[in-house]
XYZ file of C-alpha atoms in Angstrom:
559
model
C 17.007 -39.437 -28.655
C 18.123 -41.295 -25.533
C 20.939 -38.773 -24.968
C 18.517 -35.845 -25.287
C 16.143 -37.485 -22.785
C 18.966 -38.041 -20.281
C 20.079 -34.416 -20.743
C 16.566 -33.129 -20.041
C 16.289 -35.313 -16.956
C 19.642 -33.976 -15.765
C 18.558 -30.361 -16.272
C 15.302 -31.030 -14.397
C 17.113 -32.648 -11.468
C 19.657 -29.811 -11.361
C 16.966 -27.115 -11.367
C 15.005 -28.981 -8.699
C 18.118 -29.237 -6.539
C 18.814 -25.511 -6.879
C 15.194 -24.609 -6.141
C 14.957 -26.667 -2.966
C 15.013 -25.001 0.431
C 18.180 -24.456 2.434
C 17.728 -24.496 6.215
C 20.111 -23.035 8.773
C 19.623 -23.731 12.465
C 20.537 -21.409 15.303
C 20.647 -22.147 19.023
C 21.933 -20.368 22.150
C 24.247 -23.300 22.855
C 25.542 -23.418 19.276
C 28.775 -22.071 17.816
C 29.247 -19.670 14.913
C 32.070 -21.911 13.660
C 29.563 -24.722 13.223
C 27.918 -25.636 9.929
C 24.426 -24.465 10.930
C 22.817 -27.905 10.840
C 20.277 -29.223 13.334
C 23.038 -31.164 15.073
C 25.587 -28.328 14.859
C 23.663 -25.015 14.921
C 25.067 -21.514 14.726
C 24.923 -19.463 17.907
C 23.870 -16.123 16.386
C 21.211 -15.015 13.927
C 23.822 -12.796 12.267
C 25.985 -15.791 11.349
C 23.030 -17.559 9.779
C 22.143 -14.437 7.790
C 25.712 -14.236 6.522
C 25.133 -17.575 4.755
C 22.004 -16.466 2.878
C 23.815 -14.820 -0.045
C 25.956 -17.967 -0.455
C 23.011 -20.346 -0.713
C 22.337 -22.005 -4.096
C 18.628 -22.247 -3.202
C 15.777 -19.889 -4.049
C 14.400 -20.274 -0.523
C 16.312 -20.032 2.751
C 14.939 -20.643 6.239
C 16.610 -19.701 9.494
C 15.072 -21.729 12.303
C 15.710 -20.641 15.876
C 15.865 -23.036 18.793
C 14.329 -22.078 22.135
C 16.163 -19.390 24.055
C 17.093 -15.730 24.285
C 19.287 -14.009 21.702
C 20.870 -10.668 22.643
C 21.505 -8.268 19.765
C 24.372 -5.799 20.172
C 23.256 -3.993 17.006
C 20.256 -3.815 14.704
C 19.854 -6.638 12.175
C 19.511 -5.072 8.705
C 18.064 -7.131 5.857
C 18.607 -5.789 2.333
C 17.871 -6.922 -1.239
C 21.611 -7.422 -1.696
C 21.680 -9.865 1.215
C 18.724 -11.857 -0.103
C 19.800 -11.889 -3.742
C 16.271 -12.637 -4.889
C 15.734 -15.488 -2.441
C 12.711 -15.990 -0.225
C 13.759 -15.753 3.430
C 11.959 -17.220 6.437
C 13.076 -16.415 9.979
C 11.054 -18.477 12.414
C 10.976 -19.982 15.867
C 10.950 -23.762 15.908
C 8.561 -23.450 18.843
C 6.402 -20.315 18.640
C 6.803 -17.961 21.580
C 9.904 -19.742 22.921
C 12.444 -17.652 21.007
C 13.311 -14.149 22.245
C 15.201 -11.470 20.304
C 16.280 -8.748 22.722
C 18.114 -5.465 22.244
C 19.747 -5.730 25.639
C 23.147 -6.375 27.156
C 23.634 -8.361 30.355
C 25.039 -6.817 33.514
C 26.840 -8.617 36.321
C 26.572 -6.012 39.070
C 28.327 -6.623 42.382
C 25.857 -4.926 44.664
C 26.854 -3.250 47.892
C 24.916 -1.188 50.409
C 24.707 2.531 49.679
C 22.176 4.329 51.866
C 19.079 3.010 53.592
C 17.544 0.413 51.283
C 19.428 1.689 48.229
C 22.256 -0.459 46.843
C 24.903 0.387 44.241
C 27.333 -1.251 41.823
C 30.065 -0.038 39.489
C 29.132 -1.094 35.946
C 31.484 1.113 33.892
C 31.595 4.770 32.929
C 29.888 6.400 29.958
C 27.353 3.706 29.162
C 24.386 4.674 27.023
C 21.164 2.934 27.983
C 17.613 3.977 28.595
C 16.021 0.960 30.223
C 17.066 -1.328 33.055
C 15.495 -4.785 33.176
C 15.297 -7.004 36.231
C 14.226 -10.569 35.480
C 13.062 -9.387 32.020
C 10.817 -6.612 33.385
C 11.659 -2.938 32.918
C 12.135 -0.867 36.062
C 11.279 2.782 36.617
C 13.913 5.489 36.540
C 14.046 7.483 39.773
C 11.016 9.737 39.434
C 8.679 12.222 41.099
C 5.966 11.563 41.864
C 6.468 7.855 42.405
C 4.905 5.316 40.060
C 1.322 4.525 41.053
C -0.781 2.062 39.077
C -3.971 3.683 40.390
C -3.190 7.062 38.781
C -4.783 7.574 35.367
C -2.178 9.807 33.669
C 1.486 8.742 33.444
C 0.850 6.536 36.526
C 1.368 9.607 38.684
C 1.725 13.339 38.104
C 2.246 16.426 40.251
C 1.777 20.136 39.608
C 4.992 20.884 41.545
C 7.138 18.398 39.598
C 9.382 21.181 38.256
C 8.662 23.909 40.797
C 11.599 26.156 41.698
C 11.588 24.798 45.227
C 11.834 21.211 44.070
C 14.458 21.903 41.408
C 16.661 23.649 43.974
C 16.812 20.378 45.916
C 18.500 18.625 42.969
C 22.283 18.855 42.876
C 22.726 18.112 39.165
C 19.574 17.291 37.174
C 21.373 17.224 33.787
C 20.175 14.181 31.848
C 16.845 14.041 33.634
C 13.512 14.169 31.816
C 10.292 16.134 32.106
C 7.145 14.467 30.761
C 3.813 16.272 30.481
C 0.504 16.198 28.692
C -0.325 18.821 26.085
C -2.183 21.777 27.640
C -5.330 20.630 25.801
C -4.636 16.979 26.728
C -3.961 16.274 23.029
C -1.099 13.858 23.574
C 2.144 14.608 25.375
C 5.493 16.381 25.436
C 8.900 15.140 26.559
C 11.977 17.176 27.442
C 15.572 16.437 28.362
C 17.024 18.540 31.172
C 20.200 20.308 30.055
C 20.908 22.282 33.226
C 19.304 24.457 35.867
C 19.578 28.145 36.655
C 20.351 29.516 40.088
C 16.706 30.510 40.567
C 15.573 26.916 40.116
C 14.427 27.263 36.516
C 15.261 24.301 34.285
C 16.939 24.561 30.886
C 15.107 22.091 28.661
C 15.298 20.707 25.138
C 12.490 18.818 23.435
C 8.749 19.273 23.217
C 8.753 18.264 19.541
C 6.697 15.106 20.107
C 3.408 16.876 19.356
C 2.610 18.775 16.168
C 0.240 21.165 17.951
C 2.643 23.354 19.973
C 1.406 24.523 23.374
C 2.608 24.926 26.949
C 2.821 21.715 28.933
C -0.119 20.847 31.140
C 0.108 22.572 34.540
C -0.940 19.488 36.499
C -0.247 16.384 34.418
C 3.546 16.283 34.529
C 6.347 14.289 36.160
C 10.154 14.106 36.186
C 12.501 11.150 36.073
C 16.188 10.217 36.041
C 16.837 12.527 38.996
C 19.132 11.033 41.651
C 17.478 12.829 44.588
C 14.118 11.246 43.638
C 15.433 7.681 44.111
C 13.143 6.714 46.978
C 10.779 3.870 45.991
C 11.067 0.125 45.328
C 12.004 -0.642 41.736
C 13.546 2.755 40.970
C 17.079 3.153 39.628
C 19.593 5.813 38.665
C 22.838 5.536 36.683
C 25.624 8.087 37.191
C 27.322 8.056 33.799
C 30.394 10.003 34.911
C 31.074 7.767 37.893
C 29.863 4.571 36.263
C 27.722 3.670 39.259
C 24.249 2.137 39.067
C 22.012 2.852 42.079
C 18.963 0.686 42.751
C 16.131 0.621 45.247
C 15.477 -3.136 44.945
C 12.031 -4.165 43.689
C 9.797 -5.895 46.160
C 9.728 -9.702 46.145
C 12.996 -9.967 44.172
C 16.040 -11.905 45.357
C 18.757 -9.425 44.456
C 21.459 -12.116 44.690
C 19.917 -14.292 41.981
C 18.087 -11.684 39.873
C 19.218 -11.098 36.284
C 19.882 -7.559 35.040
C 20.060 -6.236 31.496
C 20.166 -2.782 29.875
C 18.748 -1.701 26.507
C 21.313 -0.768 23.852
C 19.436 -0.549 20.500
C 16.397 1.336 19.172
C 15.358 -1.134 16.442
C 15.809 -4.906 16.421
C 15.248 -5.735 12.734
C 15.157 -3.392 9.751
C 14.039 -4.556 6.319
C 15.455 -1.872 4.008
C 14.803 -1.627 0.291
C 13.357 0.877 -2.156
C 10.792 1.089 -4.943
C 13.577 0.550 -7.471
C 15.012 -2.418 -5.557
C 12.544 -3.633 -2.949
C 13.242 -6.203 -0.293
C 10.830 -9.027 -1.086
C 9.421 -12.288 0.228
C 10.533 -12.181 3.855
C 8.511 -14.034 6.503
C 9.076 -13.575 10.250
C 7.118 -15.954 12.450
C 6.673 -16.933 16.085
C 9.367 -14.754 17.707
C 9.205 -12.595 20.850
C 10.695 -9.109 20.391
C 11.745 -7.149 23.472
C 14.306 -4.910 25.141
C 14.619 -1.737 23.042
C 15.510 1.805 24.098
C 12.791 4.365 24.665
C 12.710 6.575 21.573
C 10.536 9.498 22.662
C 13.367 12.001 22.102
C 13.583 10.798 18.462
C 9.869 11.425 17.866
C 10.310 14.580 15.781
C 9.024 14.215 12.215
C 5.660 15.957 11.675
C 2.940 14.003 9.882
C 1.577 16.754 7.646
C -0.938 18.874 9.585
C -2.103 16.140 11.935
C -1.329 16.442 15.645
C 1.397 13.816 15.280
C 5.141 13.647 15.031
C 6.790 10.250 14.651
C 9.998 8.248 14.920
C 10.464 6.051 11.849
C 11.567 2.942 13.638
C 10.474 0.136 15.897
C 11.245 -3.397 16.957
C 10.666 -4.168 13.263
C 10.954 -1.469 10.577
C 9.896 -2.288 7.012
C 10.862 0.236 4.343
C 10.856 -0.460 0.640
C 9.256 -3.890 1.023
C 7.027 -6.156 -1.043
C 5.251 -9.339 0.016
C 6.436 -9.324 3.633
C 4.690 -11.300 6.390
C 5.120 -10.789 10.135
C 2.986 -13.323 11.965
C 2.451 -15.014 15.332
C 5.011 -12.807 17.077
C 4.918 -11.103 20.459
C 6.130 -7.551 21.033
C 6.557 -6.643 24.688
C 8.694 -4.580 27.065
C 9.745 -2.250 24.254
C 10.787 1.346 24.801
C 9.206 2.617 21.586
C 7.236 1.382 18.566
C 6.548 -2.255 17.747
C 6.042 -2.367 13.943
C 6.622 0.511 11.542
C 5.816 0.229 7.814
C 7.583 3.241 6.317
C 7.488 4.877 2.893
C 7.278 2.632 -0.213
C 5.698 -0.707 0.707
C 3.330 -3.090 -1.055
C 1.485 -6.100 0.337
C 2.849 -6.108 3.880
C 0.842 -8.496 6.077
C 0.935 -8.105 9.872
C -1.221 -10.778 11.454
C -1.908 -12.812 14.582
C 0.582 -10.867 16.708
C 0.392 -9.963 20.399
C 1.565 -6.406 21.171
C 1.587 -5.106 24.747
C 3.614 -3.161 27.322
C 5.390 -0.908 24.844
C 6.348 2.754 25.023
C 5.094 3.873 21.605
C 2.813 2.798 18.746
C 1.792 -0.755 17.970
C 1.433 -0.791 14.150
C 2.120 2.190 11.870
C 1.670 2.606 8.113
C 3.283 5.929 7.187
C 4.261 7.249 3.761
C 6.672 9.998 2.809
C 5.675 13.649 2.409
C 7.428 13.716 -0.988
C 4.398 11.815 -2.322
C 1.971 14.565 -1.192
C 1.054 17.426 -3.507
C 1.311 20.885 -1.937
C 1.940 19.524 1.578
C 1.741 21.641 4.740
C 3.138 20.671 8.121
C 1.509 22.870 10.754
C -2.109 23.334 11.755
C -2.342 26.916 10.509
C -0.146 26.503 7.399
C -1.816 26.335 3.976
C -0.730 26.557 0.352
C -2.763 29.358 -1.342
C -5.221 28.158 -3.943
C -3.453 29.910 -6.817
C -0.149 28.240 -5.896
C -1.610 24.800 -5.249
C -0.886 21.678 -7.289
C -4.433 20.586 -8.165
C -3.628 17.216 -9.671
C -5.411 14.328 -7.958
C -3.749 11.709 -5.839
C -0.122 11.020 -4.911
C 2.879 12.573 -6.577
C 4.966 9.394 -6.488
C 4.804 5.840 -5.082
C 6.708 6.449 -1.848
C 3.948 5.245 0.491
C 2.383 2.004 1.813
C -0.358 0.508 -0.350
C -2.318 -2.724 -0.177
C -1.095 -3.611 3.329
C -3.002 -5.441 6.077
C -3.163 -5.599 9.883
C -5.265 -8.649 10.726
C -6.192 -10.421 13.966
C -3.671 -8.677 16.220
C -4.183 -8.355 19.976
C -2.979 -4.928 21.127
C -3.154 -3.421 24.613
C -1.167 -1.451 27.196
C 0.730 0.645 24.664
C 1.965 4.229 24.978
C 3.428 3.565 28.399
C 5.578 6.690 27.935
C 4.489 8.396 24.667
C 0.853 9.518 24.599
C 0.294 10.543 20.963
C 0.093 6.895 19.889
C -2.387 4.411 18.448
C -2.968 0.699 18.143
C -2.903 1.249 14.375
C -1.749 4.506 12.771
C -2.267 5.341 9.079
C -0.813 8.399 7.343
C -0.008 9.102 3.691
C -1.076 5.604 2.630
C -3.598 3.921 0.348
C -5.774 0.799 0.524
C -4.807 -0.265 4.046
C -6.990 -2.986 5.566
C -7.412 -3.078 9.359
C -9.489 -6.127 10.184
C -10.436 -8.347 13.171
C -8.042 -6.672 15.621
C -8.667 -6.260 19.343
C -7.280 -2.997 20.736
C -7.695 -1.718 24.279
C -6.058 0.065 27.204
C -4.454 2.828 25.126
C -3.776 6.454 26.133
C -5.224 7.935 22.944
C -7.036 6.436 19.930
C -7.207 2.762 19.102
C -7.120 3.411 15.357
C -5.991 6.765 13.915
C -5.969 8.097 10.350
C -3.850 11.238 10.205
C -4.928 12.621 6.810
C -6.971 11.920 3.712
C -3.990 10.808 1.641
C -5.158 8.750 -0.224
C -8.036 6.739 1.133
C -9.236 3.307 0.115
C -8.806 1.983 3.664
C -11.156 -0.649 5.068
C -11.580 -0.677 8.857
C -13.765 -3.669 9.733
C -14.581 -6.211 12.459
C -12.348 -4.576 15.068
C -13.095 -4.474 18.804
C -11.685 -1.208 20.161
C -12.333 -0.187 23.782
C -10.752 1.405 26.868
C -9.354 4.121 24.607
C -8.374 7.769 25.258
C -7.511 6.607 28.769
C -4.939 9.316 29.577
C -5.839 12.191 27.228
C -9.006 13.894 25.986
C -10.997 15.319 23.038
C -10.375 12.313 20.788
C -11.931 9.083 19.593
C -11.613 5.318 19.804
C -11.400 5.797 16.048
C -9.981 9.221 15.155
C -9.244 10.917 11.855
C -8.112 14.276 10.531
C -8.671 15.627 7.040
C -6.462 18.710 7.012
C -5.682 18.130 3.354
C -4.970 20.611 0.565
C -8.447 22.137 0.671
C -8.644 22.658 4.437
C -8.013 25.812 6.460
C -8.827 26.350 10.171
C -12.060 28.205 9.369
C -15.322 26.409 8.664
C -16.773 29.345 6.747
C -13.513 29.700 4.840
C -13.557 26.050 3.833
C -17.214 26.292 2.793
C -16.427 29.289 0.600
C -13.513 27.548 -1.131
C -15.437 24.348 -1.785
C -18.472 26.252 -3.068
C -16.196 27.698 -5.768
C -14.268 24.448 -6.440
C -16.314 21.404 -5.332
C -13.560 18.905 -6.218
C -11.044 20.367 -3.738
C -11.868 17.979 -0.843
C -11.268 14.956 -3.076
C -7.851 15.824 -4.495
C -6.127 13.828 -1.750
C -8.757 11.388 -0.465
C -9.332 9.914 -3.916
C -10.956 6.716 -2.605
C -13.649 6.330 0.051
C -12.613 5.152 3.528
C -14.875 2.449 4.943
C -15.662 1.823 8.626
C -17.971 -1.162 9.048
C -18.919 -3.829 11.555
C -16.685 -2.503 14.343
C -17.336 -2.139 18.065
C -16.003 1.122 19.531
C -15.926 2.409 23.118
C -14.168 5.640 24.080
C -13.541 6.694 27.682
C -12.928 10.437 27.188
C -14.283 11.430 23.798
C -16.184 9.989 20.829
C -16.403 6.406 19.700
C -15.926 7.585 16.109
C -14.332 11.027 15.762
C -14.153 12.508 12.259
C -12.253 15.693 12.979
C -11.178 18.745 10.935
C -12.074 18.158 7.302
C -12.332 14.341 7.292
C -14.024 13.560 3.972
C -15.127 10.686 1.748
C -16.147 8.236 4.491
C -18.668 5.384 4.497
C -19.572 4.501 8.112
C -22.083 1.708 8.602
C -23.043 -1.264 10.792
C -20.870 -0.144 13.724
C -21.680 -0.392 17.437
C -20.809 2.827 19.321
C -21.029 2.117 23.044
C -20.265 5.388 24.814
C -19.230 8.503 22.901
C -21.264 8.234 19.730
C -20.223 9.610 16.348
C -18.765 13.066 15.707
C -18.687 14.820 12.309
C -16.836 18.110 12.045
C -16.655 19.965 8.717
C -16.069 17.594 5.812
C -17.687 16.283 2.647
C -19.311 13.134 1.333
C -19.706 11.254 4.619
C -22.400 8.577 4.594
C -23.294 7.397 8.101
C -26.004 4.739 8.294
C -27.281 1.738 10.246
C -25.008 2.267 13.255
C -26.152 1.550 16.810
């Protein structure tokens, strides 16, 4: 009996030892040949991650000491790496740890012309953002950047006039940015070449799912050498390897630090429904320094006005029980957080998101889960060819995820079809207690009725639709299976088959106890076919509530 008791005690102690937490420490002054202890930390996050699969513990924490960590490639976390372990990646001191997708430059500046200086930094480099003392600078542009201008911080009707284009020696690699003709978001183009008559050869314009000519007035160009004429502007000649800079005001060029962006995404959590990546917590870290990704914004989101880039500072795909908390996302070229395809119980809370080029938080499923999907405004699957089964076709979408208590402002600095929170092809998403303001389009956007169940509550959303028009602080579309761009046509179809509007939006969507203020549109905008909504106890401060054609909307007790 005594031997059995000792054996049981031994098994208990062994299991307890295996179950205990393993901690690896990382610090900028560490060494990747170290053991990863507090006294002898690793220098890189990658080296610490390489130890995770070797750990005998069921829980591993990577704790980061104060400092800045430069990533030369995206960190990819997979189920194979974790091996069933819980993983925590956290700053020892919240807000004092920076993960940046940049590479340092050591330019030896010399005078070039007037106030412009130059430095050879190497030929053929690929970067989209130049940072001076951790702040992004403007590419050489016309018209010049002006904080007092509402749209794009400066636009001009003659930005791509024949006369102006003729003054550019070689505009290849430049960009044209413009609002949609109806001010429904924006377009972005790369300049391939110019014709002798001053006409540009462009590629792009796929960033908006409602094709139209670019706006005649709200447009500007950048990355054109001849337009380098204002403090803080820069231009890089890739063939010559020379970086030209009009020094920013109030910067000591001799002591200033310079970095360039080299990655699109900082961290990717990649799993699948069959083998999800589970139990990862990221806490207290500052994410910064990514490329602008507007030329990758191509994928249409069904028949909404959106196209998207599935990426961001953090991308979660195929995840379960993931938490991203107390982080800051700033000075990013594109999206901050993107929850893509199959995901369950992803919690995004207490984060600060500002000064980014794209979207703040996105929950976006895959079109393979949608029955009889269409991808353009005027497309529609005929009723006799339609799959009339209710709900999603598979599980390849976010469900049961939460965005809670996030502070979001000054987003969409380059892309204009963006939102503080975007939901598309998802179910049961909770958006609660967030503050969202100073955005070019909507604060919260739901792109389709697939598949409802969302709760939007206790959010403060204001200073929205700042650079566009005909939209809402909260905006939704309902161009689902039943919808066609004809109100009388929709009425006729639904009169014959009353269940059609509820094949996709199978659960009601609730908006309650929010405060909305829209600058150039409606406070709550239920557009094209939005159905199965319960809207109550909201405060609408400027634009009121709009209901286009749709079914089963209950709107009550709003002020």
